[in-house]
Coordinates of C-alpha atoms and ligand atoms in Angstrom, one line a residue:
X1 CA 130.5 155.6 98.8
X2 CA 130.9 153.2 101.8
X3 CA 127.3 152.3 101.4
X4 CA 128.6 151.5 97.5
X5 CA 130.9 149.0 98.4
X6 CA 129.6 147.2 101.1
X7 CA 126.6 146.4 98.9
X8 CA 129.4 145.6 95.6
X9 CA 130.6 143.4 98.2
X10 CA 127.8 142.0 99.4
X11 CA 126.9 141.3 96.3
X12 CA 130.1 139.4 95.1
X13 CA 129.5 137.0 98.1
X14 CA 126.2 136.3 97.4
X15 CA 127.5 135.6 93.6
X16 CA 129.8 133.3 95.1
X17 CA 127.5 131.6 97.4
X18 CA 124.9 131.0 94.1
X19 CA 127.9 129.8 92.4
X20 CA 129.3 127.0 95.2
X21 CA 125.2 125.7 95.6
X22 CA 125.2 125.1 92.0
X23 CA 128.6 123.6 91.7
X24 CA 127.8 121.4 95.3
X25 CA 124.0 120.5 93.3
X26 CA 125.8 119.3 89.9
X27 CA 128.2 117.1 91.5
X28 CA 125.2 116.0 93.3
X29 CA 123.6 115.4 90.0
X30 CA 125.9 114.3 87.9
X31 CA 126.9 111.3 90.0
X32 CA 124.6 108.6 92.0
X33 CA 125.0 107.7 95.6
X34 CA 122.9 106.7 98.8
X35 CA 123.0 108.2 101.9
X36 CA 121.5 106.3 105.2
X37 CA 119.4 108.2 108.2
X38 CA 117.6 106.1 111.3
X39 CA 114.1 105.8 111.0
X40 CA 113.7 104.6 114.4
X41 CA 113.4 101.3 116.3
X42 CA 111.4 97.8 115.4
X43 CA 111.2 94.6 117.3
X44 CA 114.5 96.3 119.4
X45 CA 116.5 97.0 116.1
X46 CA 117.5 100.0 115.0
X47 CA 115.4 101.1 111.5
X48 CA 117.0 103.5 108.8
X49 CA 116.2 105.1 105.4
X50 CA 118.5 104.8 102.5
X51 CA 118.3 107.4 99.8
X52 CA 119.1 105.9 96.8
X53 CA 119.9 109.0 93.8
X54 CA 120.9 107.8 90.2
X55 CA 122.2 111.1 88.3
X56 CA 119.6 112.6 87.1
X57 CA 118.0 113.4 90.4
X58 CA 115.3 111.1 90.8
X59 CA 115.3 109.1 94.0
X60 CA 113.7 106.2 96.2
X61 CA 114.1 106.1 99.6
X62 CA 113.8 102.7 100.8
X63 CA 113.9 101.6 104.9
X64 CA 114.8 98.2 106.5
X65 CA 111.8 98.2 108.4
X66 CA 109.4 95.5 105.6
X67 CA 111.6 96.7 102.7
X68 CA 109.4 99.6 102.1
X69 CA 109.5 102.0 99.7
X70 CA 108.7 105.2 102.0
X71 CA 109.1 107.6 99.1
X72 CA 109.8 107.5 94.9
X73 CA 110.1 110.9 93.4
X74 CA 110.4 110.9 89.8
X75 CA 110.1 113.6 87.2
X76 CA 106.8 115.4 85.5
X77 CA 106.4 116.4 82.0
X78 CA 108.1 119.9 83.4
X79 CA 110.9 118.3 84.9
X80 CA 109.3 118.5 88.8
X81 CA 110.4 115.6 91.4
X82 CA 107.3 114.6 92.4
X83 CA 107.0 111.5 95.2
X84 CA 104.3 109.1 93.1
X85 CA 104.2 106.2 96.1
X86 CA 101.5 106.7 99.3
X87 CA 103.1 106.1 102.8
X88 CA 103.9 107.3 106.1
X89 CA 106.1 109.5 107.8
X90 CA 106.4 107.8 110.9
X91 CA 107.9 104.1 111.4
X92 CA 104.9 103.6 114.1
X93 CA 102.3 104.4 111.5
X94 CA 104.0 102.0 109.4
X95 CA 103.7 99.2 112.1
X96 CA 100.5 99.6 112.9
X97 CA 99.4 99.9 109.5
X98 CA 97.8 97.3 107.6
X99 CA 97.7 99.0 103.7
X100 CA 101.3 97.4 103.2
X101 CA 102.4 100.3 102.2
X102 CA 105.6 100.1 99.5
X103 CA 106.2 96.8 101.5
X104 CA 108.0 93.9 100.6
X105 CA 105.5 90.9 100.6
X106 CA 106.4 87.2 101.7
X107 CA 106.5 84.3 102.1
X108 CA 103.1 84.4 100.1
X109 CA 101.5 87.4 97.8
X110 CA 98.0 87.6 98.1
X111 CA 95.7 85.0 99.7
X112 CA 95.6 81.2 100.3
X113 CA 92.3 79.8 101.3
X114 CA 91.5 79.5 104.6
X115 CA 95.3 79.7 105.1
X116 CA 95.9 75.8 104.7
X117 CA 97.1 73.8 102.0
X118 CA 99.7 70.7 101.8
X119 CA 103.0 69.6 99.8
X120 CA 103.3 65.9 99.5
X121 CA 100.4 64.9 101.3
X122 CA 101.4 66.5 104.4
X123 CA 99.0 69.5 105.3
X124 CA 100.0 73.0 106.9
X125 CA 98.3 75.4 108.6
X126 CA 99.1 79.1 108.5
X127 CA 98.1 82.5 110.6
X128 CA 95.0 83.7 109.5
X129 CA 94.9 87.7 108.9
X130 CA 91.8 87.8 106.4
X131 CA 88.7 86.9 107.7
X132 CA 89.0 82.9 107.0
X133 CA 92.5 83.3 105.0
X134 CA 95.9 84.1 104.7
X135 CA 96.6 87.2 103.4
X136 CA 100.6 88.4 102.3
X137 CA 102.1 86.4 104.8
X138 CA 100.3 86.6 107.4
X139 CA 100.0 88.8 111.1
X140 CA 104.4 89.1 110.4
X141 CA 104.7 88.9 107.2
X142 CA 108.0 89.9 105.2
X143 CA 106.2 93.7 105.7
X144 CA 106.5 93.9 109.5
X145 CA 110.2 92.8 109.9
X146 CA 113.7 94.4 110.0
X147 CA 115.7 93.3 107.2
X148 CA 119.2 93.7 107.0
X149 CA 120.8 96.4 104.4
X150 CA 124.3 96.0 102.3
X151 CA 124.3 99.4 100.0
X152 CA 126.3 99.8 97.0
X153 CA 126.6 101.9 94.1
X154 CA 128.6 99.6 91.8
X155 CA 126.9 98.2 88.3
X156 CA 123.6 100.1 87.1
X157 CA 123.2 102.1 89.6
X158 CA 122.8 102.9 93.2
X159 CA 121.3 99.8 94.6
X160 CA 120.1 98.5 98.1
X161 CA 120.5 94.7 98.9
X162 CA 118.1 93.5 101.5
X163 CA 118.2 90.2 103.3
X164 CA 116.2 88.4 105.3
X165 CA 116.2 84.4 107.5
X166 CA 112.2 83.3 108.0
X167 CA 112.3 80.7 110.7
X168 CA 111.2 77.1 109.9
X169 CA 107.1 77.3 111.0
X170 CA 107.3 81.1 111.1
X171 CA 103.4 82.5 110.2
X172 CA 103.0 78.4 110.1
X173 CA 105.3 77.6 106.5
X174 CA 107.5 75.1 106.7
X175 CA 111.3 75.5 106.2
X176 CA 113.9 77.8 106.9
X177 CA 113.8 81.0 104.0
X178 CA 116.5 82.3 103.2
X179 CA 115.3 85.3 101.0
X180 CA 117.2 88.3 99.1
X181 CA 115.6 91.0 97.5
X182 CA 117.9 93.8 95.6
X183 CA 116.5 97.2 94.8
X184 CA 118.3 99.2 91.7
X185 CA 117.6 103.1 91.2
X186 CA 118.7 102.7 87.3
X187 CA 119.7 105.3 84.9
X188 CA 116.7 104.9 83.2
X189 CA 114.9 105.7 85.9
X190 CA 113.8 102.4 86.8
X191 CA 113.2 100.6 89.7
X192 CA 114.5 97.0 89.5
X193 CA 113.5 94.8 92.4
X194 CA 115.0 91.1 91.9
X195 CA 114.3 88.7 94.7
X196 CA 115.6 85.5 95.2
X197 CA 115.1 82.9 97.9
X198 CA 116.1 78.8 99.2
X199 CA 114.7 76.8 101.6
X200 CA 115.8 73.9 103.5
X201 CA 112.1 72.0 103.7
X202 CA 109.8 71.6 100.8
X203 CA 107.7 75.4 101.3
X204 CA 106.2 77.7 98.9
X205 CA 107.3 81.4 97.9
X206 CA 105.1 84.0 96.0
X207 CA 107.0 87.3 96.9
X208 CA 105.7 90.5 95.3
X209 CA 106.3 94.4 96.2
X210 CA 103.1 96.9 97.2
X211 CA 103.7 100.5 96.3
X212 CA 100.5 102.2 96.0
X213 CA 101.5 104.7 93.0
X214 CA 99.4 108.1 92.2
X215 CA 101.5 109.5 89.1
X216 CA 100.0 112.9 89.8
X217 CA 101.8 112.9 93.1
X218 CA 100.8 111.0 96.6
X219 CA 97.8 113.0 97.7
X220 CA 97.0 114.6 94.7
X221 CA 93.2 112.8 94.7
X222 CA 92.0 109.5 92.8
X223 CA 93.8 107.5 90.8
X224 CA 90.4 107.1 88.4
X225 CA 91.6 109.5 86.0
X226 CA 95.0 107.4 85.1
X227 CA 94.9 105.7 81.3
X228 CA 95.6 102.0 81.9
X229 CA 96.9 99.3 79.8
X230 CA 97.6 95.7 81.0
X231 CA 99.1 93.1 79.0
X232 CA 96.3 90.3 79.5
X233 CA 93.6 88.2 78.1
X234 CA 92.3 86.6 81.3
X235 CA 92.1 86.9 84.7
X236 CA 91.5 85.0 87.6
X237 CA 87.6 85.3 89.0
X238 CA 87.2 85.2 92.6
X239 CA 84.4 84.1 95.4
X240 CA 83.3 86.8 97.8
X241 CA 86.2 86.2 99.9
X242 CA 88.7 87.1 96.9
X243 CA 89.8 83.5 96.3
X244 CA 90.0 82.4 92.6
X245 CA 87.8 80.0 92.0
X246 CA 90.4 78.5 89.6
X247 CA 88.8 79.3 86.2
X248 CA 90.9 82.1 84.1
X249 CA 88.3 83.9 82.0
X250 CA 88.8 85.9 79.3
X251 CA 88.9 89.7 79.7
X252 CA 86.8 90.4 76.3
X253 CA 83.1 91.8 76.8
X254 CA 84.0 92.5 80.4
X255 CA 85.1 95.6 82.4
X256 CA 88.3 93.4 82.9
X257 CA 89.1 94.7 79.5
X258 CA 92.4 96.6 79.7
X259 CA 94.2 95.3 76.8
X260 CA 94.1 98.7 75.0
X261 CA 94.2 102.3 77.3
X262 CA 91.1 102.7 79.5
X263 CA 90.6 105.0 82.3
X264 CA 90.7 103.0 85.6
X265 CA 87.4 104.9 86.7
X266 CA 85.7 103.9 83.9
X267 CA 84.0 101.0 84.4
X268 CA 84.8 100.9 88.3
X269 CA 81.4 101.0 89.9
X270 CA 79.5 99.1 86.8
X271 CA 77.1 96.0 88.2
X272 CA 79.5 93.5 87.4
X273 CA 79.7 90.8 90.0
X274 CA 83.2 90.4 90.5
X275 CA 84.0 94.5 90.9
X276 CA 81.6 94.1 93.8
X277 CA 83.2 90.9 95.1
X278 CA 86.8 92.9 95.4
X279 CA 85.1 96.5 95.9
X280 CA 86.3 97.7 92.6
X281 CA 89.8 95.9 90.7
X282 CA 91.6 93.5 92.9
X283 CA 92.7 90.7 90.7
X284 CA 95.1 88.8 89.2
X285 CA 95.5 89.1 85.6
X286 CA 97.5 86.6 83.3
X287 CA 100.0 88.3 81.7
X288 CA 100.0 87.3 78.0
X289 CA 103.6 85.6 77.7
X290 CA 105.3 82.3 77.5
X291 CA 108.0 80.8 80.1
X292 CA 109.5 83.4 82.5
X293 CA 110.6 86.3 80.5
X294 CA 111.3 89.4 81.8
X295 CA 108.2 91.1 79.5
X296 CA 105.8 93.8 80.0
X297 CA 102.9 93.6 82.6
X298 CA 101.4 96.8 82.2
X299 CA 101.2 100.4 81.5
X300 CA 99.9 103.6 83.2
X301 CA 99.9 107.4 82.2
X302 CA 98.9 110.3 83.9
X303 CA 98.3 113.2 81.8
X304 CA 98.1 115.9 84.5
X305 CA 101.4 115.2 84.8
X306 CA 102.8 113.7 81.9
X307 CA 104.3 110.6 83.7
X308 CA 104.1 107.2 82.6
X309 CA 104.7 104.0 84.2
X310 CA 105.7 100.7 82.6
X311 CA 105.7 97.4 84.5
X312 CA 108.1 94.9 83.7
X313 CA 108.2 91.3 85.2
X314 CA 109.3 87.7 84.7
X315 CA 106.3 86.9 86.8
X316 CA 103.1 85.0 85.0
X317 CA 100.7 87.2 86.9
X318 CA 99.6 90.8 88.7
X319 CA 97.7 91.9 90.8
X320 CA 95.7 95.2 89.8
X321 CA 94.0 96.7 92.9
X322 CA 92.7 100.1 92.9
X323 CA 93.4 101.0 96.5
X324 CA 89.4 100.5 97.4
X325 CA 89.9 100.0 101.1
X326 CA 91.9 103.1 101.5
X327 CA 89.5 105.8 103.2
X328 CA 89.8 109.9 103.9
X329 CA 90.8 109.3 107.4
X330 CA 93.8 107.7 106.4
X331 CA 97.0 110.8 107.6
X332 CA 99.9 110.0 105.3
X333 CA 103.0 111.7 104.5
X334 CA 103.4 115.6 105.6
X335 CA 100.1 115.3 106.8
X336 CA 97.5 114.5 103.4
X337 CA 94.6 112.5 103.5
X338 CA 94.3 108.9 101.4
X339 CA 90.8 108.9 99.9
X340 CA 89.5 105.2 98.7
X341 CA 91.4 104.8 95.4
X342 CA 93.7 107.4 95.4
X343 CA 96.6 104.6 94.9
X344 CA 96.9 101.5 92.8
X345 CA 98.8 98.7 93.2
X346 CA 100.0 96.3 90.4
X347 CA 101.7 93.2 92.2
X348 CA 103.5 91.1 89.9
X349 CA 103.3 87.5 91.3
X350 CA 102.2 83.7 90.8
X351 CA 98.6 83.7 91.4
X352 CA 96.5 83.8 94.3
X353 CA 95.7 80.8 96.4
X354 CA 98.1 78.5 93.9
X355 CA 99.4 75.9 96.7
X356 CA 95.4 74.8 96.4
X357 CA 95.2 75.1 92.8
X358 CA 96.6 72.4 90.7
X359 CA 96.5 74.6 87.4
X360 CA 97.9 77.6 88.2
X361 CA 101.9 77.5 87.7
X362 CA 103.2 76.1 90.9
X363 CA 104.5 78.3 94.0
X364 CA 106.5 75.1 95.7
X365 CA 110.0 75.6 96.3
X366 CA 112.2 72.4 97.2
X367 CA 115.6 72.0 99.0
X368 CA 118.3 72.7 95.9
X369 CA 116.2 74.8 94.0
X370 CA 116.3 79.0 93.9
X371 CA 113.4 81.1 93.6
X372 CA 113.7 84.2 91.1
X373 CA 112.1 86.9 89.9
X374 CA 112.4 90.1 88.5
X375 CA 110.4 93.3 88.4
X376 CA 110.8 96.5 87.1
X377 CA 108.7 100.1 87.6
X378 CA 109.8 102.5 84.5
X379 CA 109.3 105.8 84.9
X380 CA 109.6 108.6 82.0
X381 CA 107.0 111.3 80.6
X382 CA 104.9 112.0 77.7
Ligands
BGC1 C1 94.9 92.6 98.1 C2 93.7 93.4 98.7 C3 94.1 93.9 100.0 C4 95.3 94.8 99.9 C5 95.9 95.2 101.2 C6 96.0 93.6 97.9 O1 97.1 93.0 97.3 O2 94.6 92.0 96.9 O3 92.6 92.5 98.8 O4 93.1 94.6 100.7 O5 96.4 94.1 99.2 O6 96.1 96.5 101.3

């Protein structure tokens, strides 16, 4: 009998304990909030994490240190959080790192040639991090800096305001940048990430944002396998050092063709000059559009999992590179290996090496003017 009703009893506070996880994980939810944890120290400053949750679960954890996304977990076609964005789980990996991880980029996206190039007939000379060229900024760029964090969760969701003051000759640009960059967790599940920036020198600003994304989960193998679509005509040929060489080609008859749903493996290793040039896709391609439009860049869908990712920007170009210098001895989060393209990157930017190119759409910012731009990663499942 005694045996009876301990167990009744033990029983009822189990119930009640079920009961209080559920209520504690519907509030949890059914509303959207961030909560902060330190990630350790950079440059002397203290580094955290900020979860950003919208209510239906899905988060991005984003930390000061370069802006970084450090995690994204999003849905599958059976409802599993799954994190779809390659990283680290240690700030010193992250600094010593040079995959640019879910960074922020800046001042400049992508490469300028031999890292010179001049506004009003006055040349300037910047750090050189890629062989002969500039490459996202530079040895600091905007990726290997502490930025500083004002959270909210008023307007479309939980979002994460990041600022940041670039010294006048800082990586060699002129001016003094003063750059803001705003991360929204949406109800849609989006991620919105609008940037602005003004200077107090004639400069020039291409900022972008590097997930590498693997839809079937970080660590889940290649990326070769995921359908992709990108909303483009041309893109921008390079030499063998990845500089455009200013001509904007037309995709058609080329494995540059992704204006309808192609696997990203399938044309990967054909003898095609320019995949060996960037070691597979790493180009910019023109988005079809006209003016600045926030309109859609690209597409990409997993069907393992069911997820799909739509890229939204109001920028005229993006990069598509299919993680080909990523390699198996690569130790990213809880431990799993990073084979060579098993992330992709699409980098919605101005175009590569623009300072020197007089017809691409110009990166020069002036005293008075802003920079904007807008990007957003959709996530949902088919
Ligand atoms: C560039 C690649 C570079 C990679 C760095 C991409 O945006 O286009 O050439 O290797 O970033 O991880």
């Amino acid at each position: 009998m005694k045996g009876i009703v301990v167990s009744r009893v033990r029983s009822v506070i189990l119930g009640c304990f079920v009961l209080l996880v559920l209520a504690i994980s519907s509030t949890a939810q059914s509303k959207s909030k961030i909560t902060k944890a330190p990630f350790g120290t950079a440059d002397g400053k203290l580094v955290d994490v900020y979860a950003l949750r919208n209510r239906k679960g899905v988060e991005a954890r984003i930390m000061t240190y370069g802006g970084t996304v450090v995690s994204l977990s999003v849905p599958d076609k059976n409802g599993k959080l799954g994190d779809v964005v390659l990283g680290y789980d240690s700030l010193a990996d992250y600094q010593k790192s040079t995959f640019y991880f879910g960074a922020l980029i800046g001042r400049y996206g992508n490469r300028i040639a031999k890292g010179k190039f001049s506004i009003d007939g006055k040349e300037y000379t910047l750090a050189t991090n890629n062989g002969a060229n500039h490459l996202h900024g530079g040895v600091n760029g905007f990726d290997k800096v502490v930025w500083t964090a004002h959270p909210s969760v008023e307007g479309d969701g939980p979002h994460l305001e990041l600022t940041y003051r670039s010294r006048d000759g800082e990586e060699g640009y002129p001016g003094t940048l003063s750059v803001n960059v705003t991360y929204t967790l949406t109800e849609n599940n989006e991620l919105k990430i609008v940037y602005s920036a003004t200077t107090d020198k004639p400069t020039v600003v291409n900022l972008t944002h590097h997930s590498y994304f693997n839809l079937a989960g970080a660590g889940n193998g290649d990326i070769l396998r995921h359908q992709l679509t990108i909303n483009a005509d041309r893109f921008a040929p390079t030499d063998s050092g990845s500089i455009p060489t200013g001509e904007l080609r037309t995709v058609k008859g080329t494995p540059f063709d992704f204006t309808k749903p192609v696997a990203i493996g399938a044309w990967i290793d054909q003898d095609d000059e320019q995949l060996k040039y960037g070691n597979g896709y790493d180009h910019n391609f023109v988005i079809n559009k006209d003016g600045n439009a926030l309109s859609l860049a690209a597409t990409v869908y997993d069907a393992t999992s069911g997820r799909l990712m739509e890229v939204f920007t109001t920028e005229p170009g993006v990069q598509f590179y299919t993680g080909n210098f990523l390699s198996g001895s690569i130790v990213g989060k809880k431990g799993q290996n990073y084979p060579r393209r098993s992330g992709f990157c699409l980098e919605a930017q101005h175009f590569p090496d623009s300072p020197n190119q007089p017809k691409f759409p110009s990166t020069v910012l002036r005293p008075g003017q802003k920079y904007e731009q807008t990007t957003v990663y959709k996530f949902s499942i088919r």
